[in-house]
Coordinates of C-alpha atoms and ligand atoms in Angstrom, one line a residue:
X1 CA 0.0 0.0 0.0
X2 CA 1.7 3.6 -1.2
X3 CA 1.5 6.1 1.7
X4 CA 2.2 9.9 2.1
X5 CA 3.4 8.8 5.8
X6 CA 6.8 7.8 5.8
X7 CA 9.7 8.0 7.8
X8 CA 10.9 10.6 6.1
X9 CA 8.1 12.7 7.3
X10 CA 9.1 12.0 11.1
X11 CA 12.3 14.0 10.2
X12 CA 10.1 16.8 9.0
X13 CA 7.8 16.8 11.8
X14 CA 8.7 15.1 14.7
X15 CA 11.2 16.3 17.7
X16 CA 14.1 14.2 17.1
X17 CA 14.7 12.7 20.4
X18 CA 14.0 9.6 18.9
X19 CA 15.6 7.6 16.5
X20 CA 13.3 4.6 14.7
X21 CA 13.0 2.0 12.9
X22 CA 12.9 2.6 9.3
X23 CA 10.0 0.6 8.4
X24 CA 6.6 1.4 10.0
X25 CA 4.2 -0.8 12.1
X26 CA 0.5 -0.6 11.4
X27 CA -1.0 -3.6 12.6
X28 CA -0.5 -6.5 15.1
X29 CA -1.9 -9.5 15.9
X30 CA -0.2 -11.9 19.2
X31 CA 3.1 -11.7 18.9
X32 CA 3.3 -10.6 14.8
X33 CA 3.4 -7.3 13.7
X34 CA 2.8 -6.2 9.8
X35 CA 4.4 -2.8 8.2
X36 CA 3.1 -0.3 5.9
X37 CA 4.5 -2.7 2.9
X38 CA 2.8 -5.9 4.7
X39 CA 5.7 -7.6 5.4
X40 CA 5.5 -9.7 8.8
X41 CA 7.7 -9.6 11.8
X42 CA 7.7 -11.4 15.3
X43 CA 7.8 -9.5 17.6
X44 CA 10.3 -9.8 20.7
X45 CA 9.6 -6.3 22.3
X46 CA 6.0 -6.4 22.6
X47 CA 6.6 -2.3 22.7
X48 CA 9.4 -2.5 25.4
X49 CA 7.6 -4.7 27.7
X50 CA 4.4 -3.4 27.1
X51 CA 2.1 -5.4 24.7
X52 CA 2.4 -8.6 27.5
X53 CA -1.1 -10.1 26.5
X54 CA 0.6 -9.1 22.6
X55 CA -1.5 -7.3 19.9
X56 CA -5.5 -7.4 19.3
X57 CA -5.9 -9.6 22.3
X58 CA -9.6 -10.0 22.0
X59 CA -10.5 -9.8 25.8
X60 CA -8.5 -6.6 26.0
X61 CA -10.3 -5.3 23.0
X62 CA -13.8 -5.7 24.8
X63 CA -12.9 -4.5 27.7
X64 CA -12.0 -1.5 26.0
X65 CA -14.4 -1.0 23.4
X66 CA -17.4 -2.1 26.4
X67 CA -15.7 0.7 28.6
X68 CA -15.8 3.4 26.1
X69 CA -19.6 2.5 25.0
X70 CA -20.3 3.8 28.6
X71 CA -17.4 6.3 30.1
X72 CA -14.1 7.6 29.3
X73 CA -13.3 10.2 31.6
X74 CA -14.3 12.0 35.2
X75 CA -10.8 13.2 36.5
X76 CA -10.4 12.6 40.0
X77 CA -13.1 14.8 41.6
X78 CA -15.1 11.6 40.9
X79 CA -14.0 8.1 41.4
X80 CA -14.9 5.5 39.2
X81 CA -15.9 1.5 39.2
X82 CA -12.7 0.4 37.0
X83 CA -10.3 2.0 39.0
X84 CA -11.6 0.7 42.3
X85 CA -11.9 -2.7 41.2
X86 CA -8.1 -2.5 40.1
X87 CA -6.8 -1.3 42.7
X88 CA -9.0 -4.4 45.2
X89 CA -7.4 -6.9 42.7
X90 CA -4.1 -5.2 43.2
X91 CA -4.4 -4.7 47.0
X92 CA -5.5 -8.5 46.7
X93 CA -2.7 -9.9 44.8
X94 CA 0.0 -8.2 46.3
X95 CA 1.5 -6.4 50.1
X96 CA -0.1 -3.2 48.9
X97 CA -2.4 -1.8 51.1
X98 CA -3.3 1.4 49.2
X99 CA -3.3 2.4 45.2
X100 CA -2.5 5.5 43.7
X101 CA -3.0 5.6 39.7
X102 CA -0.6 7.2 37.4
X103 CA -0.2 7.3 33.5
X104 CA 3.3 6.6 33.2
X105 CA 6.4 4.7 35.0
X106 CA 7.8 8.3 35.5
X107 CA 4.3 9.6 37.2
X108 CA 4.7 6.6 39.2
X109 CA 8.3 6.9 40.9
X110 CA 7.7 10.8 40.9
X111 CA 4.4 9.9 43.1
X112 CA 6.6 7.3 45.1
X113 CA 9.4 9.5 45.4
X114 CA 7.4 12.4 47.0
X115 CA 5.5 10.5 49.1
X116 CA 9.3 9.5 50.7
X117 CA 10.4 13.1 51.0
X118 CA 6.4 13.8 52.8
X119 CA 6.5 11.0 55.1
X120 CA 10.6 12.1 56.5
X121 CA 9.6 15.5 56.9
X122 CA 6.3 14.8 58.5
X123 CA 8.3 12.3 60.7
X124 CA 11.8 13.7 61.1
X125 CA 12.0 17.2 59.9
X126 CA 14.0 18.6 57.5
X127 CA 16.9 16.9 57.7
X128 CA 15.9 13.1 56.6
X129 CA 16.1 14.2 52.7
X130 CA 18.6 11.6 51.1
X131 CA 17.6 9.6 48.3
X132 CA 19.9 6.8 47.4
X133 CA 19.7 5.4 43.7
X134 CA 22.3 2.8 41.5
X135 CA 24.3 3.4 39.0
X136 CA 22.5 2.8 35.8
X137 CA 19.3 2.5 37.6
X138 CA 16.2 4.4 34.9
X139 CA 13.2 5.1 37.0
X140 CA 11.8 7.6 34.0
X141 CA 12.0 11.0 32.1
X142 CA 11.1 13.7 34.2
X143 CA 13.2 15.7 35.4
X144 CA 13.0 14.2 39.3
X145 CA 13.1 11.1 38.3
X146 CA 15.6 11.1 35.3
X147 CA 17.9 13.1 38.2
X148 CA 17.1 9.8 40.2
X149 CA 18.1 7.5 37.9
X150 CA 21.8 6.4 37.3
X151 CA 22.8 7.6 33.6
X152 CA 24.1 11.3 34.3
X153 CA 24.2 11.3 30.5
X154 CA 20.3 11.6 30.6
X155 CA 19.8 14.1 33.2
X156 CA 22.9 16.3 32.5
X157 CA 22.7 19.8 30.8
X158 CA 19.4 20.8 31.6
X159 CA 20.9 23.2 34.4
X160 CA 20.4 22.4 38.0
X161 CA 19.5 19.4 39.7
X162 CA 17.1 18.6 42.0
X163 CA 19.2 17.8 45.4
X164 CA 20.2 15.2 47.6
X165 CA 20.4 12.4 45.6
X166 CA 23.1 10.1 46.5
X167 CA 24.7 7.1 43.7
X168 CA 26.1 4.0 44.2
X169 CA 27.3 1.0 42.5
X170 CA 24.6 -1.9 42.3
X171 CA 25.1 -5.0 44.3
X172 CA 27.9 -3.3 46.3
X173 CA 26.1 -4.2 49.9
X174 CA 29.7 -2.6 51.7
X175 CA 29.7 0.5 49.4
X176 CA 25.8 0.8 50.6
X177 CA 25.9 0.2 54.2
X178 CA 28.8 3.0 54.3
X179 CA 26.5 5.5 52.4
X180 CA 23.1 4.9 54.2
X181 CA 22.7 6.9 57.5
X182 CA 19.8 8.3 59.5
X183 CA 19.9 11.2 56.8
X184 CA 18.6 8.6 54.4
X185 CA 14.9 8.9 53.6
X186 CA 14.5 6.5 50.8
X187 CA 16.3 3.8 48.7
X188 CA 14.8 2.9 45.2
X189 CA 15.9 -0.1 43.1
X190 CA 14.9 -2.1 40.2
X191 CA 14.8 -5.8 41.5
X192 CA 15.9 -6.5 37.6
X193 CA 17.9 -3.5 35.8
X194 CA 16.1 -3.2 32.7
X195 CA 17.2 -0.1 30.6
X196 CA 20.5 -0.8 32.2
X197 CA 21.8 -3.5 31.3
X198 CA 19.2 -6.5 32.4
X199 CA 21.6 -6.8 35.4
X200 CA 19.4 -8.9 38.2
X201 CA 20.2 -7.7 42.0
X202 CA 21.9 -10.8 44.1
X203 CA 19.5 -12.2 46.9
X204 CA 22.1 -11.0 49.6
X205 CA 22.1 -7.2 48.2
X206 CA 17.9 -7.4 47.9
X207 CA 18.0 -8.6 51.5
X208 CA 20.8 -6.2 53.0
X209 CA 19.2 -3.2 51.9
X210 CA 15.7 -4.3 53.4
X211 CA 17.7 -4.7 56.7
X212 CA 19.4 -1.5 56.3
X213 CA 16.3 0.2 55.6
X214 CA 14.4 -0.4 58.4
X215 CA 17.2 0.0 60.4
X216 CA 17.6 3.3 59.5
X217 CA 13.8 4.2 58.8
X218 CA 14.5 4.6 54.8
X219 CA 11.5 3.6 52.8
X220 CA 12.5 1.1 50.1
X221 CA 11.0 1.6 46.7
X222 CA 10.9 -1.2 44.4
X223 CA 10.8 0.0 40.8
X224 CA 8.8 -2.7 38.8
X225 CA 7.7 -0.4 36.1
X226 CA 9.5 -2.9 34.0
X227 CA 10.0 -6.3 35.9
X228 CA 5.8 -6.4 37.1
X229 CA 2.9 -7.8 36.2
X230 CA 4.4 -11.2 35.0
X231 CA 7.2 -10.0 33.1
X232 CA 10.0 -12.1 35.3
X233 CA 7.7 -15.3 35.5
X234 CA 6.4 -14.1 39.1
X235 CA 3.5 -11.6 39.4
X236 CA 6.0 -9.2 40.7
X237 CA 9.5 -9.4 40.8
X238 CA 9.6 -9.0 45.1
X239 CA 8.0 -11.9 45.2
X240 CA 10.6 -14.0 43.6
X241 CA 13.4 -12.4 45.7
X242 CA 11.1 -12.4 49.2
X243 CA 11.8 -9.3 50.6
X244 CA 8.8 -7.2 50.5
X245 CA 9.2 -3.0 49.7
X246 CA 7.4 -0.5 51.3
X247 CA 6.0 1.1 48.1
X248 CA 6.1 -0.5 44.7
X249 CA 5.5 1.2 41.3
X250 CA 4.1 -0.9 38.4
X251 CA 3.6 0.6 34.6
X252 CA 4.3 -0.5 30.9
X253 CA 2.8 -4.2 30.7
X254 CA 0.0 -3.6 33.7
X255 CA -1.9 -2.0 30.9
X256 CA -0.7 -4.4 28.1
X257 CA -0.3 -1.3 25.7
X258 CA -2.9 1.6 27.5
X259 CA -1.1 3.8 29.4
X260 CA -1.6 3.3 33.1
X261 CA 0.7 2.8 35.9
X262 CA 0.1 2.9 39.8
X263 CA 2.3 3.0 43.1
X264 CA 1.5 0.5 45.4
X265 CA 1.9 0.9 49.4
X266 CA 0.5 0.2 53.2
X267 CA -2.0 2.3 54.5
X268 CA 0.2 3.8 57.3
X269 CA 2.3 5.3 54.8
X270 CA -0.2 6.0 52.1
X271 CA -1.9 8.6 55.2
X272 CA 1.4 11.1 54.4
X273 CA -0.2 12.0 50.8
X274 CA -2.7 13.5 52.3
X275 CA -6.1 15.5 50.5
X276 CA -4.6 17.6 47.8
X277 CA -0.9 16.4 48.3
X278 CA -0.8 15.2 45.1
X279 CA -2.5 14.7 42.4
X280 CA -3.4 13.5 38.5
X281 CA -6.0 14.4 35.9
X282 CA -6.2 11.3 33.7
X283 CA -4.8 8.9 36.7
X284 CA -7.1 5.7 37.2
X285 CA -9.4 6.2 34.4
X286 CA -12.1 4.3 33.4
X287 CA -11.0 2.9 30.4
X288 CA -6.8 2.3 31.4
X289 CA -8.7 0.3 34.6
X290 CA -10.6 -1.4 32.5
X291 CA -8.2 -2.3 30.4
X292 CA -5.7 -3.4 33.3
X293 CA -8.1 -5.6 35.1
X294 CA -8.1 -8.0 32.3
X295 CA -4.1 -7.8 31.9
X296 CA -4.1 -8.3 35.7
X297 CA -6.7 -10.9 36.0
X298 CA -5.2 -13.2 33.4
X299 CA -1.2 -12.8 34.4
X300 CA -1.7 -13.1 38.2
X301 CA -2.7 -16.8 37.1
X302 CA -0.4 -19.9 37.7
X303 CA -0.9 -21.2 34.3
X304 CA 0.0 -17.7 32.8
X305 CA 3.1 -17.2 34.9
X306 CA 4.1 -20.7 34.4
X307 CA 4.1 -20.5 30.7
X308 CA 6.7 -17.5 30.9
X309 CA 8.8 -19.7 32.6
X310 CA 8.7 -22.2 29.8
X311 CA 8.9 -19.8 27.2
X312 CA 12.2 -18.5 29.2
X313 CA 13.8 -21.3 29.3
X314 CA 13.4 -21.6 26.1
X315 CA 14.1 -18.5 25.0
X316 CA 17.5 -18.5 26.8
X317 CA 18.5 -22.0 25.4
X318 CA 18.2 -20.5 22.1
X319 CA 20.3 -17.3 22.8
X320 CA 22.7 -19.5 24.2
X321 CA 22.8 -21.8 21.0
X322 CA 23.2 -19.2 18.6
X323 CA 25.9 -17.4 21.0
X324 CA 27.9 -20.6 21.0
X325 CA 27.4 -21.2 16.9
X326 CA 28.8 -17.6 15.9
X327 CA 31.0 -16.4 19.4
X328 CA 28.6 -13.7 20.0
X329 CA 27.1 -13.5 23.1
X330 CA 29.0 -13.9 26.4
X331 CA 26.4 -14.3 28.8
X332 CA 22.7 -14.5 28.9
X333 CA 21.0 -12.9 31.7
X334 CA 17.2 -11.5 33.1
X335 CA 14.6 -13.5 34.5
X336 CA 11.5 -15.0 32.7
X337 CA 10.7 -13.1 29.7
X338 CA 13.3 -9.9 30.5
X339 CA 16.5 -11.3 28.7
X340 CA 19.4 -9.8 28.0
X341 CA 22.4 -11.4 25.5
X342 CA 25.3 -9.2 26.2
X343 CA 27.8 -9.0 23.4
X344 CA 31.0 -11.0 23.4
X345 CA 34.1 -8.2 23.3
X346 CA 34.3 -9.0 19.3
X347 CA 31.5 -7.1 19.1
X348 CA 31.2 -4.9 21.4
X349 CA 29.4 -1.2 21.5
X350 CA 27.5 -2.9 18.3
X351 CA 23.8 -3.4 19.9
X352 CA 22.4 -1.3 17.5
X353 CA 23.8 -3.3 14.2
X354 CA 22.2 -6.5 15.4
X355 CA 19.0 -4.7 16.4
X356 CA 18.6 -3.1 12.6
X357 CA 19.4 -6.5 10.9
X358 CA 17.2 -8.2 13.0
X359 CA 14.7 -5.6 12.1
X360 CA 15.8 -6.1 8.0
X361 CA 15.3 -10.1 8.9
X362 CA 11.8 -9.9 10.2
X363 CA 12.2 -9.9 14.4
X364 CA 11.6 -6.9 16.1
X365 CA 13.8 -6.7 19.2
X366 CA 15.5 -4.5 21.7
X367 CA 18.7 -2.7 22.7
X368 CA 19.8 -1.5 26.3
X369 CA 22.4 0.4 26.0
X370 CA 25.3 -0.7 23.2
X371 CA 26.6 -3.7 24.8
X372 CA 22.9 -5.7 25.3
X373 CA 20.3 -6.8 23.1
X374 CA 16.6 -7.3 24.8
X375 CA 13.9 -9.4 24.5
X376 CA 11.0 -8.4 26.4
X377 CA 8.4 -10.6 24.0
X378 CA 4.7 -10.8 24.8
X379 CA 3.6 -13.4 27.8
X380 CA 1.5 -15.2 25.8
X381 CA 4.0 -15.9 23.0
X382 CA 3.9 -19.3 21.5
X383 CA 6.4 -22.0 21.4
X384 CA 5.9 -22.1 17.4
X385 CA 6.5 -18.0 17.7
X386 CA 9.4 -17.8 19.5
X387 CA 11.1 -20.5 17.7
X388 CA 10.7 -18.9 14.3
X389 CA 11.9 -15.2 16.3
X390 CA 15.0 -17.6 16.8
X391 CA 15.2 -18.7 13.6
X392 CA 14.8 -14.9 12.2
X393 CA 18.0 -13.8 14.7
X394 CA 20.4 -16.1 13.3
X395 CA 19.9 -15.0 10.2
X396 CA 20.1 -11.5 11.4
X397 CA 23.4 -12.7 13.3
X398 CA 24.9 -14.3 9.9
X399 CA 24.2 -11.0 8.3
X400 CA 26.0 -8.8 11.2
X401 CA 28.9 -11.7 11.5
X402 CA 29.2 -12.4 7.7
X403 CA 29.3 -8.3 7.1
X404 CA 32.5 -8.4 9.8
X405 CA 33.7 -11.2 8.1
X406 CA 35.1 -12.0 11.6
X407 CA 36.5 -15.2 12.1
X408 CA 34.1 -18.4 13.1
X409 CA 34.6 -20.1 16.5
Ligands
PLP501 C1 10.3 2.4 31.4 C2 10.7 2.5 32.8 C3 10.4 3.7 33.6 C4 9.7 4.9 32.9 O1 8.4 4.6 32.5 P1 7.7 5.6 31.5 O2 6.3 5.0 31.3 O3 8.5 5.7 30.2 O4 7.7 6.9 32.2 C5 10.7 3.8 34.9 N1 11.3 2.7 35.5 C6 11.7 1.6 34.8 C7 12.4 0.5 35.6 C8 11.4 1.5 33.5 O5 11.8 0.4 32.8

């Protein structure tokens, strides 16, 4: 099909903070994806960890087409059925004791993040102000919670910085309990780096820094914008690890391609964001809850969470086969279907070669950063599915490797 709307036109129009894909998506079914041109792809981002039911899942569809038959919007001078029956199933399903609804993983850690700084002052004054974040942590885009985050590269030179925010190197538990003090008002981690580097925290680090933290009063935030909702093969990632947060935030796949996102926490800290503390206009609407609830509903089941532990296993047996064949990869690493292949030294800094010959070879896929290619496919992906994704990145590998002519283990 010819089209006026081409890449091209995203030059001409478009802010050019982004950088994509040459060929265009326009429709999707499970985990396959068509272009403007109809050729097919299988797709192993499922919209960074987003699409985890995949495309034109036909509950989801309902439940979004039934929702906007009856109501869209109220803001939050009304509360609304879908949002109160998400955030039951979520109080249910998890520690959480309270919900607050966001539209974004950003809106989500800036929510968590303030709630922190509100419940040290109202308990300790001014002086409890100390966030303490990892290096190459991402906890989102605004300008709090980019400053948060452990990539200065993102947050520099947009002049000054919020304050008191304190880095240090991930799953360094000696570096940590020298930097934590009774200045310290909050800690937040990902469980599971995602953007980072898929780097998963050791049990001993997890469970130090609980200690710590109530040791020293310091709420612990669990990022699980990325790692929730069934992503790792566990409802949420804390779950796996045992070691329970004090306030959790949850976005991309808990709406399995609506924007929605919430922070989770107990009701004695939840009392600190008090009436008019903070606030959202589209947070928990009617038709992101409704949506949710079926995303929620279906991954918080054993057979669904069992079946990204199959698919993982299977996934990372054939990374590890293809590694081995062409001396690409040197490790594969993640947890259920959050994967990482990091490249072998041969190849290194060249993430983004793979990821545009994967695209040419009909897989969409994932970078983080230059060393690491990602594979956040849907849930629900099939075993036929993934196998042919496989089949599609060694070709895309052969191209890369063939192209370097470097030499063949
Ligand atoms: C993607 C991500 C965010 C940011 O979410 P947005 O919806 O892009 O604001 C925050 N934290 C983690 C761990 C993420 O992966």
């Amino acid at each position: 099909m010819p089209s006026s709307i081409t890449r091209a036109l995203f030059d001409e129009v478009m802010v050019p903070n982004y950088n994509p894909s040459a060929m265009i998506p326009v429709r999707g079914q499970g985990s396959r994806v068509w272009d403007q041109q109809g050729n097919e792809y299988i797709d192993f981002s499922a919209g960074i960890a987003v699409n985890s039911l995949g495309h034109g899942h036909p509950q989801l569809n309902q439940a979004l087409t039934e929702q906007a038959q009856s109501l869209w919007h109220v803001s939050n001078i009304f509360t609304n059925e879908p949002a109160l029956k998400l955030a039951q199933t979520l109080v249910d399903s998890t520690f959480a004791e309270r919900v607050y609804f966001a539209n974004s993983g950003a809106e989500a850690n800036e929510a968590a993040l303030k709630l922190a700084r509100r419940v040290a002052v109202n308990r300790a004054g001014t002086d409890k102000t100390q966030i303490i974040a990892f290096d190459n942590g991402f906890h989102g885009r605004t300008f709090f919670t980019v400053s948060v985050g452990g990539q200065a590269a993102y947050s520099d030179g947009f002049g000054p910085k919020p304050a008191g925010i304190t880095h240090l190197p991930f799953n360094d538990l000696v570096a940590f309990e020298q930097a934590i003090s009774e200045r310290t008002c909050a800690v937040i981690m990902e469980p599971l780096q995602g953007e980072g580097g898929i780097v998963p925290a050791t049990h001993e680090f997890i469970a130090g820094v609980r200690a710590l933290c109530h040791q020293y009063q310091a709420l612990l935030i669990f990022d699980e914008v990325q790692t929730g909702v069934g992503r790792t093969g566990h409802f949420y990632a804390y779950q796996h690890f045992g070691v329970v947060p004090d306030v959790l935030t949850t976005a991309k796949g808990l709406g399995g391609g609506f924007p929605i996102a919430a922070m989770l926490t107990t009701a004695e800290l939840a009392e600190h964001l008090n009436f008019g503390s903070h606030g959202s206009t589209y947070g928990g609407n009617p038709l992101g809850c409704a949506v949710a609830q079926v995303v929620v509903d279906t991954l918080k089941q054993p057979m669904a969470l069992a079946n990204v532990q199959a698919r993982s296993q299977q996934l990372r047996a054939g990374l590890e086969r293809i590694g081995q064949r062409y001396g690409i990869f040197s490790e594969i690493r993640g947890m259920g279907l959050l994967l990482g292949a990091v490249l072998a030294p041969a190849y290194a800094g060249r993430a983004r070669d793979f990821w545009e010959s994967a695209t040419e070879a009909g897989l969409m896929c994932l970078v983080a950063g230059s060393q690491v290619l990602r594979f956040t496919p849907s849930l629900l992906i099939t075993h036929a599915d993934l196998e042919l994704g496989l089949q599609r990145l060694e070709l895309a590998v052969q191209q890369v490797v063939n192209a370097a002519n470097a030499p063949r283990k």
